[in-house]
Short mmCIF file of C-alpha atoms in Angstrom, two decimals:
data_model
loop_
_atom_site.label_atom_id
_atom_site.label_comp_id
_atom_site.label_asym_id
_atom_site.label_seq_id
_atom_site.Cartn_x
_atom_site.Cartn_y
_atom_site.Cartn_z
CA UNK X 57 14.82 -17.20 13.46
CA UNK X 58 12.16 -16.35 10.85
CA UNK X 59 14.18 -18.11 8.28
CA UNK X 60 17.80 -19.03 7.57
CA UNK X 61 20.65 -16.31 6.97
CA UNK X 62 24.08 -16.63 5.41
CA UNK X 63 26.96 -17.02 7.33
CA UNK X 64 28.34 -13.26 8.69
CA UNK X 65 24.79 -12.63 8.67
CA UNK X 66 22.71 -11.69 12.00
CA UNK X 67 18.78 -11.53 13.42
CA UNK X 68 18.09 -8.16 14.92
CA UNK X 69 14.84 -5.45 15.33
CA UNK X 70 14.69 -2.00 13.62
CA UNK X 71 15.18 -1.11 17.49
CA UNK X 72 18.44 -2.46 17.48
CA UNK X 73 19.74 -1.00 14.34
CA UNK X 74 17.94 2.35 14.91
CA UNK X 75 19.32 5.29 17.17
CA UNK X 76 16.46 7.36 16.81
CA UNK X 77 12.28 6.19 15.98
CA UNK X 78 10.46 9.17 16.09
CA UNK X 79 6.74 10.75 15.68
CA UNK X 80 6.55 13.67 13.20
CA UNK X 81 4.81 17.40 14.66
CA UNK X 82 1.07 17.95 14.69
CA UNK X 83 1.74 21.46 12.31
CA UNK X 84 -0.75 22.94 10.17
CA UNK X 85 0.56 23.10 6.39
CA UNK X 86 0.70 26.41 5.66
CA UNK X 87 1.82 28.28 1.88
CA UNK X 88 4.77 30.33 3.74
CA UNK X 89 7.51 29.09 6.32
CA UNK X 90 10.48 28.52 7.87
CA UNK X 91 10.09 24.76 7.00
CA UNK X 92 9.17 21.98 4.80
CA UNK X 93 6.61 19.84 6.01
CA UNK X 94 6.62 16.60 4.64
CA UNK X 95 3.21 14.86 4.75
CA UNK X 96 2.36 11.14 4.17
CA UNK X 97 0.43 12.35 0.60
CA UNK X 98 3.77 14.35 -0.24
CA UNK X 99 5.13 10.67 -1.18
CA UNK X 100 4.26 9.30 -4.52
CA UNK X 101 6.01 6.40 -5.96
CA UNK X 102 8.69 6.42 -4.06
CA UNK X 103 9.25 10.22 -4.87
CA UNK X 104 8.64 13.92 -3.06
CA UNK X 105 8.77 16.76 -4.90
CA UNK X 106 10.01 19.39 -2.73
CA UNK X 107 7.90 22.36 -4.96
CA UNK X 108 4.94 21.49 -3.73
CA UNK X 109 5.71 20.29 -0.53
CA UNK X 110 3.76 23.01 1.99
CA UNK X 111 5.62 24.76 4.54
CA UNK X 112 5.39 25.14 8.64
CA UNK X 113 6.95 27.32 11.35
CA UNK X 114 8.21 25.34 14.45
CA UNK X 115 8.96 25.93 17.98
CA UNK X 116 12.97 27.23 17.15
CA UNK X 117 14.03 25.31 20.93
CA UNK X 118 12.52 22.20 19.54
CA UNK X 119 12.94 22.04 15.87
CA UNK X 120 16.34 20.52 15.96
CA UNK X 121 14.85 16.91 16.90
CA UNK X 122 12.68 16.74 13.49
CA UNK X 123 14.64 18.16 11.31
CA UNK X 124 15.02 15.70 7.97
CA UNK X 125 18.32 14.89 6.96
CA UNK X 126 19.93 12.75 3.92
CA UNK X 127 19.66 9.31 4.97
CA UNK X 128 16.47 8.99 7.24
CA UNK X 129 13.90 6.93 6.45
CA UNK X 130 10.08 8.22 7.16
CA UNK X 131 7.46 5.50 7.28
CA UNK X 132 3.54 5.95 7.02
CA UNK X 133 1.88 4.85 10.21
CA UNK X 134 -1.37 4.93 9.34
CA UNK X 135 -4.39 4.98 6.80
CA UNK X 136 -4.52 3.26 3.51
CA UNK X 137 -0.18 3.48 2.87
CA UNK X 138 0.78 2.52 6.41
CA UNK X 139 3.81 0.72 5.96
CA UNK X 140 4.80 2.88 3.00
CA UNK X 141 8.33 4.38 3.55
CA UNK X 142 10.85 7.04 1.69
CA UNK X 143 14.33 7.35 2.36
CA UNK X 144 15.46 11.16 2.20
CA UNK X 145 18.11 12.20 -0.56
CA UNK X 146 18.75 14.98 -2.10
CA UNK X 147 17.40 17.40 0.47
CA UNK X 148 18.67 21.24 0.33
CA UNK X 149 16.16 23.07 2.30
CA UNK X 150 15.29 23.00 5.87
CA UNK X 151 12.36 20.80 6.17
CA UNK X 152 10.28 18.79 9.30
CA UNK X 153 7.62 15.72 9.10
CA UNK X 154 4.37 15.22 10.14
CA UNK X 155 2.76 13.38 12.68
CA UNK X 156 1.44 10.64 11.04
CA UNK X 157 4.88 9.74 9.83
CA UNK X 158 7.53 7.72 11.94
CA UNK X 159 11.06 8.62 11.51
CA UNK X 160 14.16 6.24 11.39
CA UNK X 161 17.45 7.15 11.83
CA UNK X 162 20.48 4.02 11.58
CA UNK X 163 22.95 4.12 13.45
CA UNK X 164 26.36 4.92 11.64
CA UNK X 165 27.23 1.45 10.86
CA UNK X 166 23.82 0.69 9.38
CA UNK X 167 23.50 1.87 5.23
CA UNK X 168 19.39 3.45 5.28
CA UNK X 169 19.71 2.47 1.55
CA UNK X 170 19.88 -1.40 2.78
CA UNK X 171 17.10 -0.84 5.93
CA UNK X 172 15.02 1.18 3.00
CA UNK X 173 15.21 -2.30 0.68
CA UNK X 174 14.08 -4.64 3.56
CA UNK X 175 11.18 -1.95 4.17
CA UNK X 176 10.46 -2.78 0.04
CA UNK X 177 10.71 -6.50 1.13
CA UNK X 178 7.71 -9.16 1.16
CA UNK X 179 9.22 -10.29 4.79
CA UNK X 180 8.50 -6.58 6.15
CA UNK X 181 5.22 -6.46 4.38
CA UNK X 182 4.18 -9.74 5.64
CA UNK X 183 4.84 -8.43 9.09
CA UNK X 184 3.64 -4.84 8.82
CA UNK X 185 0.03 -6.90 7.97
CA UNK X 186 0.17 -8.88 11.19
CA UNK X 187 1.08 -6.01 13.03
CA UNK X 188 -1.30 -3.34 11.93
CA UNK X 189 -4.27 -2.88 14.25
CA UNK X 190 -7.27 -1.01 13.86
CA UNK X 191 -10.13 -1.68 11.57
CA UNK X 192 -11.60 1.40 9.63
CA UNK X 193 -7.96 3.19 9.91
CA UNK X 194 -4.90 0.08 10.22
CA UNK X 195 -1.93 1.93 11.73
CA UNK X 196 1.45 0.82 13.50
CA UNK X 197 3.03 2.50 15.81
CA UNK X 198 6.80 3.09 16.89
CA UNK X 199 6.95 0.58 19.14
CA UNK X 200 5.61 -2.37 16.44
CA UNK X 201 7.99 -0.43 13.65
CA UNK X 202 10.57 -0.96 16.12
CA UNK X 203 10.19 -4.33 16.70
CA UNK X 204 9.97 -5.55 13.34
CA UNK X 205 12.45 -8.76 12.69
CA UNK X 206 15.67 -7.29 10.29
CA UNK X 207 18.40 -10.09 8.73
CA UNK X 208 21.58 -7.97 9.24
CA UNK X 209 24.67 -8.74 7.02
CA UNK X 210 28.14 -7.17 7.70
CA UNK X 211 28.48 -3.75 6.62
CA UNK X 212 30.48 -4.44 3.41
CA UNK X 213 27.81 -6.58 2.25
CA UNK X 214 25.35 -4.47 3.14
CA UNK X 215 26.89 -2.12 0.60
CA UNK X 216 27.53 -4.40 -2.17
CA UNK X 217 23.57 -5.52 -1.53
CA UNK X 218 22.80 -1.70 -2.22
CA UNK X 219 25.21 -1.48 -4.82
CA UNK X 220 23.94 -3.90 -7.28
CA UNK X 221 20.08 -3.43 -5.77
CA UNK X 222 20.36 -0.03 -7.83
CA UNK X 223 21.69 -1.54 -10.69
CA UNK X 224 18.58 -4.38 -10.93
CA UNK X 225 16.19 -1.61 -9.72
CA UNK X 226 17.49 0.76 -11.92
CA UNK X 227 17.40 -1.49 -14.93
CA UNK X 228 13.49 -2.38 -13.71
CA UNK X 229 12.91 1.04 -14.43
CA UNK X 230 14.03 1.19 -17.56
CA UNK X 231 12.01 -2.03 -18.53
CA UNK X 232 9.06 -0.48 -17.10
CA UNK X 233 9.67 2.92 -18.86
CA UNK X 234 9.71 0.75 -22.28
CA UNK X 235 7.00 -1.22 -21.24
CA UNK X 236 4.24 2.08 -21.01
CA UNK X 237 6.13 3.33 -24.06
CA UNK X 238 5.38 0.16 -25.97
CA UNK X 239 1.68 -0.08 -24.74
CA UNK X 240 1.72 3.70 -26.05
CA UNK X 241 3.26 2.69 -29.26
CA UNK X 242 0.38 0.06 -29.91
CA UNK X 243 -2.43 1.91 -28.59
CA UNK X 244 -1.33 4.40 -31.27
CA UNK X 245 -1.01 1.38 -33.90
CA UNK X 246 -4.76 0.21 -33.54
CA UNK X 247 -5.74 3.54 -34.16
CA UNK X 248 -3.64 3.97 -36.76
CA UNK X 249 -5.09 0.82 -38.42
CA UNK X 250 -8.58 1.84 -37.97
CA UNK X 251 -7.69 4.73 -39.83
CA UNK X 252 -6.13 3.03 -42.41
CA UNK X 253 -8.61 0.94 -42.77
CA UNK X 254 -11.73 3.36 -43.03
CA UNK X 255 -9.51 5.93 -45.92
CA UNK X 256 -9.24 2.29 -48.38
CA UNK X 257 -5.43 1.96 -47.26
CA UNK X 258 -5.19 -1.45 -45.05
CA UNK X 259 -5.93 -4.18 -48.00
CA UNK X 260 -5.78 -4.18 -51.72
CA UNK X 261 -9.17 -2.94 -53.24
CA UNK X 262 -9.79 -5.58 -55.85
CA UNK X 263 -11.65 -4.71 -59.61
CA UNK X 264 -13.81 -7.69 -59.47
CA UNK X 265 -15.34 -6.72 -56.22
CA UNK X 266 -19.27 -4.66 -56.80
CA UNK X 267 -18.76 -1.38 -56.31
CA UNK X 268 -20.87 0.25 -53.38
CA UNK X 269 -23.04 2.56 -55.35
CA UNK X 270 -23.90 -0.26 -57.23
CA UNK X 271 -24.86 -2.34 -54.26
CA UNK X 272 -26.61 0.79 -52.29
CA UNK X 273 -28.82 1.01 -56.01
CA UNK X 274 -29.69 -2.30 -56.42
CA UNK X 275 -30.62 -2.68 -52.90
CA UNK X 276 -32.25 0.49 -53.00
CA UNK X 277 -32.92 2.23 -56.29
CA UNK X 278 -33.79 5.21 -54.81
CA UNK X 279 -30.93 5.90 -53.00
CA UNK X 280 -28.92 9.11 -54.12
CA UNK X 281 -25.40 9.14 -52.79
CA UNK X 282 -23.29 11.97 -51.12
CA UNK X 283 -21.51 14.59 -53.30
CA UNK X 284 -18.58 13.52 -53.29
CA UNK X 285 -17.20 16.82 -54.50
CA UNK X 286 -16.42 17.92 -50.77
CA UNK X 287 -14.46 14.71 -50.02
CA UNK X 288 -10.53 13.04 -50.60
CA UNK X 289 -10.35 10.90 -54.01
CA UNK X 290 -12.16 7.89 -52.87
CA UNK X 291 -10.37 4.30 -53.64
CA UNK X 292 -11.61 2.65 -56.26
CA UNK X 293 -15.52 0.95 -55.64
CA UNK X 294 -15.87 3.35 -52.54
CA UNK X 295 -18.83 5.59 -51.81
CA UNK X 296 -19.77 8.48 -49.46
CA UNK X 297 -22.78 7.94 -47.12
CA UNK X 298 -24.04 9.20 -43.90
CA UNK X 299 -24.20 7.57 -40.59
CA UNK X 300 -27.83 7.72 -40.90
CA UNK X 301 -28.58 6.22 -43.96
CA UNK X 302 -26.26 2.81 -43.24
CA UNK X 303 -28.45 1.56 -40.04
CA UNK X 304 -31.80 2.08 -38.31
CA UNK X 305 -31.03 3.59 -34.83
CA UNK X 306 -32.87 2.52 -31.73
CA UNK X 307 -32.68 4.82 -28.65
CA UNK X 308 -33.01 3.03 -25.31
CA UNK X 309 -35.82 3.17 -23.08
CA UNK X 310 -35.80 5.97 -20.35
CA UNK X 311 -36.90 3.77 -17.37
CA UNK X 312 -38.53 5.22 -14.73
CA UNK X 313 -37.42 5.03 -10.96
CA UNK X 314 -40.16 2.63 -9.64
CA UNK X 315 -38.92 0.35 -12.91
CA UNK X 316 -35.64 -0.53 -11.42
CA UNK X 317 -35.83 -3.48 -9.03
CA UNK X 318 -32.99 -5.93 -7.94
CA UNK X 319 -34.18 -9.16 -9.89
CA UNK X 320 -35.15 -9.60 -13.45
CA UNK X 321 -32.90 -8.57 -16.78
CA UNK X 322 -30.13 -6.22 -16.28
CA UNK X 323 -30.94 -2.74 -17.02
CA UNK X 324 -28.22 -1.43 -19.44
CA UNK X 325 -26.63 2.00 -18.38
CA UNK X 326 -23.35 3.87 -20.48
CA UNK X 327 -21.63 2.86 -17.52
CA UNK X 328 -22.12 -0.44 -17.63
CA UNK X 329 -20.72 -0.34 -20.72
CA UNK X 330 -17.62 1.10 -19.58
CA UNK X 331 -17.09 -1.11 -16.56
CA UNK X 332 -17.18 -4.89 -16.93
CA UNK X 333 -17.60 -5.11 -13.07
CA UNK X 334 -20.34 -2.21 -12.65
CA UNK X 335 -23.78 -4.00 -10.86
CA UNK X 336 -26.67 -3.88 -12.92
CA UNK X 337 -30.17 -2.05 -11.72
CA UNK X 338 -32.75 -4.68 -12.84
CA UNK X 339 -36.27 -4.68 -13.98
CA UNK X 340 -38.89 -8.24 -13.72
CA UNK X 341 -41.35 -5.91 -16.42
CA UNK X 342 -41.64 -6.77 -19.47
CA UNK X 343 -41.13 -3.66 -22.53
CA UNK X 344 -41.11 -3.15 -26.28
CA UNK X 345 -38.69 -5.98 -27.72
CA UNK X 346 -37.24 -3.20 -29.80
CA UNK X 347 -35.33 -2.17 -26.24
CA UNK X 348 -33.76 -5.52 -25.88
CA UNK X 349 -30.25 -6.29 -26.58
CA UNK X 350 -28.91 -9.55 -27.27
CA UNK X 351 -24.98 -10.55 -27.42
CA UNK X 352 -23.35 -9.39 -30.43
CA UNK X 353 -25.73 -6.78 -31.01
CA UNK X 354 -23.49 -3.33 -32.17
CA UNK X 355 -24.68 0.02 -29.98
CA UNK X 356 -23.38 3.40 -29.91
CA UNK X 357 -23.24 5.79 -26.62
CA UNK X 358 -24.04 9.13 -27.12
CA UNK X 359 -24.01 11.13 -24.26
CA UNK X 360 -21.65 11.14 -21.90
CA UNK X 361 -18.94 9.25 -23.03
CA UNK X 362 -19.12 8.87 -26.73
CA UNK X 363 -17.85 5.54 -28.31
CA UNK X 364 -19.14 2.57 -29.81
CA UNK X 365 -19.59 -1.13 -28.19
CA UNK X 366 -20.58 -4.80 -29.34
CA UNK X 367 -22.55 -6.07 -26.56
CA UNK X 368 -21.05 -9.23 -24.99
CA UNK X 369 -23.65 -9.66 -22.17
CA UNK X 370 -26.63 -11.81 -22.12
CA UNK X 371 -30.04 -10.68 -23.43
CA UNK X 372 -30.81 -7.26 -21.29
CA UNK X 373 -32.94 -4.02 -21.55
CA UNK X 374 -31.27 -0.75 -23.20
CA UNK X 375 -31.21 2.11 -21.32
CA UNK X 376 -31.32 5.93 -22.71
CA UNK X 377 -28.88 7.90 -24.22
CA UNK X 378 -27.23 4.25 -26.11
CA UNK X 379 -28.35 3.69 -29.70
CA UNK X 380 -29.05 -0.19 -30.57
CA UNK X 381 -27.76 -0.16 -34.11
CA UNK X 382 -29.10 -2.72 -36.76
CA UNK X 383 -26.73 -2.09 -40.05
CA UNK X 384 -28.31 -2.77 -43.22
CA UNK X 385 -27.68 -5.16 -45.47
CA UNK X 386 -24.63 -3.41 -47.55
CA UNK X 387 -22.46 -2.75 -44.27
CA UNK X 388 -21.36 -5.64 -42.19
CA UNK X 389 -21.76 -5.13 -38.44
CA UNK X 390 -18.23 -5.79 -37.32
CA UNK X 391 -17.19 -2.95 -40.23
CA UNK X 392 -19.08 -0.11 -38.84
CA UNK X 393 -17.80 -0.66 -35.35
CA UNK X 394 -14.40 -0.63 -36.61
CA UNK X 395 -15.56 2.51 -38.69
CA UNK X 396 -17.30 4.24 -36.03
CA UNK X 397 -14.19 3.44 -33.60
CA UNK X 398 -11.83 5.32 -36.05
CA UNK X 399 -14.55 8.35 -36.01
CA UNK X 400 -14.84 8.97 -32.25
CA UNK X 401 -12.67 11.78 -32.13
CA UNK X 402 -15.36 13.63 -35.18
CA UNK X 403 -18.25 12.45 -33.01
CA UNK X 404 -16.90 14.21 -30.31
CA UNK X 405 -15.90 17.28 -32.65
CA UNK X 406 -19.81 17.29 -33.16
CA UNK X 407 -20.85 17.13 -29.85
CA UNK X 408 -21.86 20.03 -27.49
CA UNK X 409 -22.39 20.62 -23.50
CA UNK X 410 -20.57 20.99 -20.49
CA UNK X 411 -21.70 18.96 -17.86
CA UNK X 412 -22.80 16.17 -20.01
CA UNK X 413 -20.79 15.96 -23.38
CA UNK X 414 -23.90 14.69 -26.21
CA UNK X 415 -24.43 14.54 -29.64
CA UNK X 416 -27.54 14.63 -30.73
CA UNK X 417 -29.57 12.01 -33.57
CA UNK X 418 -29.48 13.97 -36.02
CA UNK X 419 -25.77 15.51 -35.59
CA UNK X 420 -24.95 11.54 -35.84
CA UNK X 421 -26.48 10.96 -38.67
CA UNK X 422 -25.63 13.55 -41.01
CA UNK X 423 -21.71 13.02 -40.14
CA UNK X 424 -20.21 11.43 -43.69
CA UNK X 425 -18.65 8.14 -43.42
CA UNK X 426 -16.79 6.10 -46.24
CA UNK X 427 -18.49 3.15 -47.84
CA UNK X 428 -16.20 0.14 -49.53
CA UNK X 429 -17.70 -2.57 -51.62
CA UNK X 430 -19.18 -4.89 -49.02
CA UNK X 431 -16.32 -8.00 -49.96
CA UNK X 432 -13.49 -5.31 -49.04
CA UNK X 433 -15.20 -4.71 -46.32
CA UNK X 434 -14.95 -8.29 -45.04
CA UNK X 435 -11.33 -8.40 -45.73
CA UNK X 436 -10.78 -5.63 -43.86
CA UNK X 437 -12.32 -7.07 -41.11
CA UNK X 438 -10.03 -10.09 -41.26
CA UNK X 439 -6.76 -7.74 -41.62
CA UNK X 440 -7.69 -5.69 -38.70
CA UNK X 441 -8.33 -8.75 -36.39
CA UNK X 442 -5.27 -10.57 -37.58
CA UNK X 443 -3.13 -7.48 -36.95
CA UNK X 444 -5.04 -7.24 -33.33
CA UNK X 445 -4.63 -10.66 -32.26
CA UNK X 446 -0.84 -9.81 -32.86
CA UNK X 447 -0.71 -6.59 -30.70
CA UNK X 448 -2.95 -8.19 -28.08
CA UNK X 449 -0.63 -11.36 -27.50
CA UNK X 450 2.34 -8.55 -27.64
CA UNK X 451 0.35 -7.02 -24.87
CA UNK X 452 -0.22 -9.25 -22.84
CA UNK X 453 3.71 -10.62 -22.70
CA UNK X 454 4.68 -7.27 -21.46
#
């Protein structure tokens, strides 16, 4: 015995339990026909639909020994979902399976729903692992499916198993169902923040703070603002500005093929900035410093995939088509990635192309942003990280 059952209960094989373990037909799908013809890729999640299940015509002197009925359970037999299985429900059309599905029929005695939950068990998946041969393309085969070990209670058990198996599973679902909604809900609440925060509405502007303009003057006395005549009624201290005029831009190098080696610093690509586990191309060549990023340091992708990053790397060279942004001194760093976070969807608004989506320097820079007095600007750093510790923890208890 595997392991110990309750009393009333008994060790048996799918064999055993099964009247009928068949192969599916070697048919070619087709868009018209007499038949359904279930395929392993028709099952997703646990679900078929029937609509865009193809069709097949069949031998009529042979059809009757595949044809699907309420109650049978089909299991994947090879590829990357062997071992996968879907109990058929709700069937009203005349429909077959193919042959790289296995199909189980219980005997009358035997509820599918409770031979479906042991094929959702980890005892059937810890034996469909040490049964599966092959080593490109793992399969099993009827004769491993049917010898797979089954704990068997009494039939009214077996129904009371099902029974309140649908009520847990069911209530799972609804869990789950809440759980994407909630993830939803605060996806939508960080940008909402960001928002907030960029139009003067997450903290309190306060009187005694310097107003921008007066900052952007004394730093610069040259500097003539935006007209604000095109623009919302600004809060109180706030400026307009362009993207261009609150950081010096650095484009990344554009390395050349015989630059990228397997040893040295890591070579910085946009999707490397997208994918925390994407290998680096390296370089042991030394370049302008101006190309070399550092942790912490703010940079901007702009082809591609448009959106803003903080570097949390080690030192490494910048590749093309990322800015390296150095704010002045009247923005603070963390501010502007906040800012320029809450303005992806207008980058991408100014953007152009089809096969790669860019925006180019000097589309960036004229785009308008919003400019608070620089102390409002560090409390609305604080109130946006406060608020996203929150939703993170929230996040991560789901």
């Amino acid at each position: 015995m595997p392991f110990e059952v309750p009393e009333g209960w008994a060790w048996t094989t799918v064999n055993d339990i099964s009247k009928s373990i068949l192969y599916g037909v070697s048919e070619s799908a087709k868009s018209e026909g007499k038949y359904k013809l279930l395929r392993i890729t028709d099952i997703q999640d646990n679900q078929v639909d029937w609509e865009t299940v193809p069709c097949t015509d069949f031998d009529e002197n042979k059809v009757s020994s595949y044809i699907l009925y309420d109650g049978d359970i089909v299991f994947a037999r090879t590829g990357a979902t062997v071992g996968k299985s879907y109990l058929i429900k709700g069937l009203n059309q005349k429909a077959i399976y193919a042959s790289y599905l296995i199909r189980v029929q219980t005997f009358d005695m035997i509820l599918p729903e409770y031979v479906k939950l042991f094929f959702e068990s980890g005892y059937y998946w810890e034996q469909i692992e040490l049964s599966s041969v092959g080593i490109g393309q793992p399969n099993v085969n009827g004769t491993i499916l049917g010898n797979l070990n089954i704990p068997l209670p009494p039939f009214a058990e077996q129904s009371r198993i099902v029974t309140e198996m649908e009520k847990w599973l069911s209530l799972i679902d609804i869990i789950e169902k809440g759980k994407a909604n909630l993830q939803e809900a605060i996806k939508q609440a960080k940008s909402k923040i960001l928002d907030l925060a960029i139009h003067g509405k997450l903290v309190p502007q306060d009187p005694n703070d310097e107003p921008a303009i007066e900052l952007l003057k004394r730093i610069n006395p040259d500097f003539t603002p935006c007209d604000n005549g095109h623009y919302e009624q600004l809060p109180q201290g706030w400026t307009t500005i362009k993207v261009g005029d609150v950081a010096n831009y650095i484009n990344g190098r554009a390395f050349k093929p015989e630059e990228w080696e397997q040893e040295g610093l890591p070579i910085i690509r946009i999707q490397n900035l997208n994918d925390k586990n994407a290998s680096y191309n390296r370089t042991t060549e030394t370049f302008e410093s101006k190309f070399l990023i550092h942790s912490g340091d703010l940079l901007f992708a702009w082809a591609a995939s448009l959106g803003t990053y903080i570097w949390n790397g080690n030192d490494a060279w910048l590749n093309q088509h990322i800015f390296k942004v150095e704010p002045y001194l009247f923005i603070e760093k963390q501010y502007l990635y906040y800012v320029f976070e809450a303005m992806t969807t207008e980058f991408y608004t100014q953007s152009h192309g089809s096969s790669m989506v860019h925006i180019t320097k000097k589309q960036f820079e004229d785009i308008v942003l919003f400019l608070p007095p620089l102390e409002e600007q560090k409390r609305i750093i604080q109130a946006i990280e406060l608020i996203t510790i929150k939703l993170d923890l929230i996040m991560e208890g789901l």
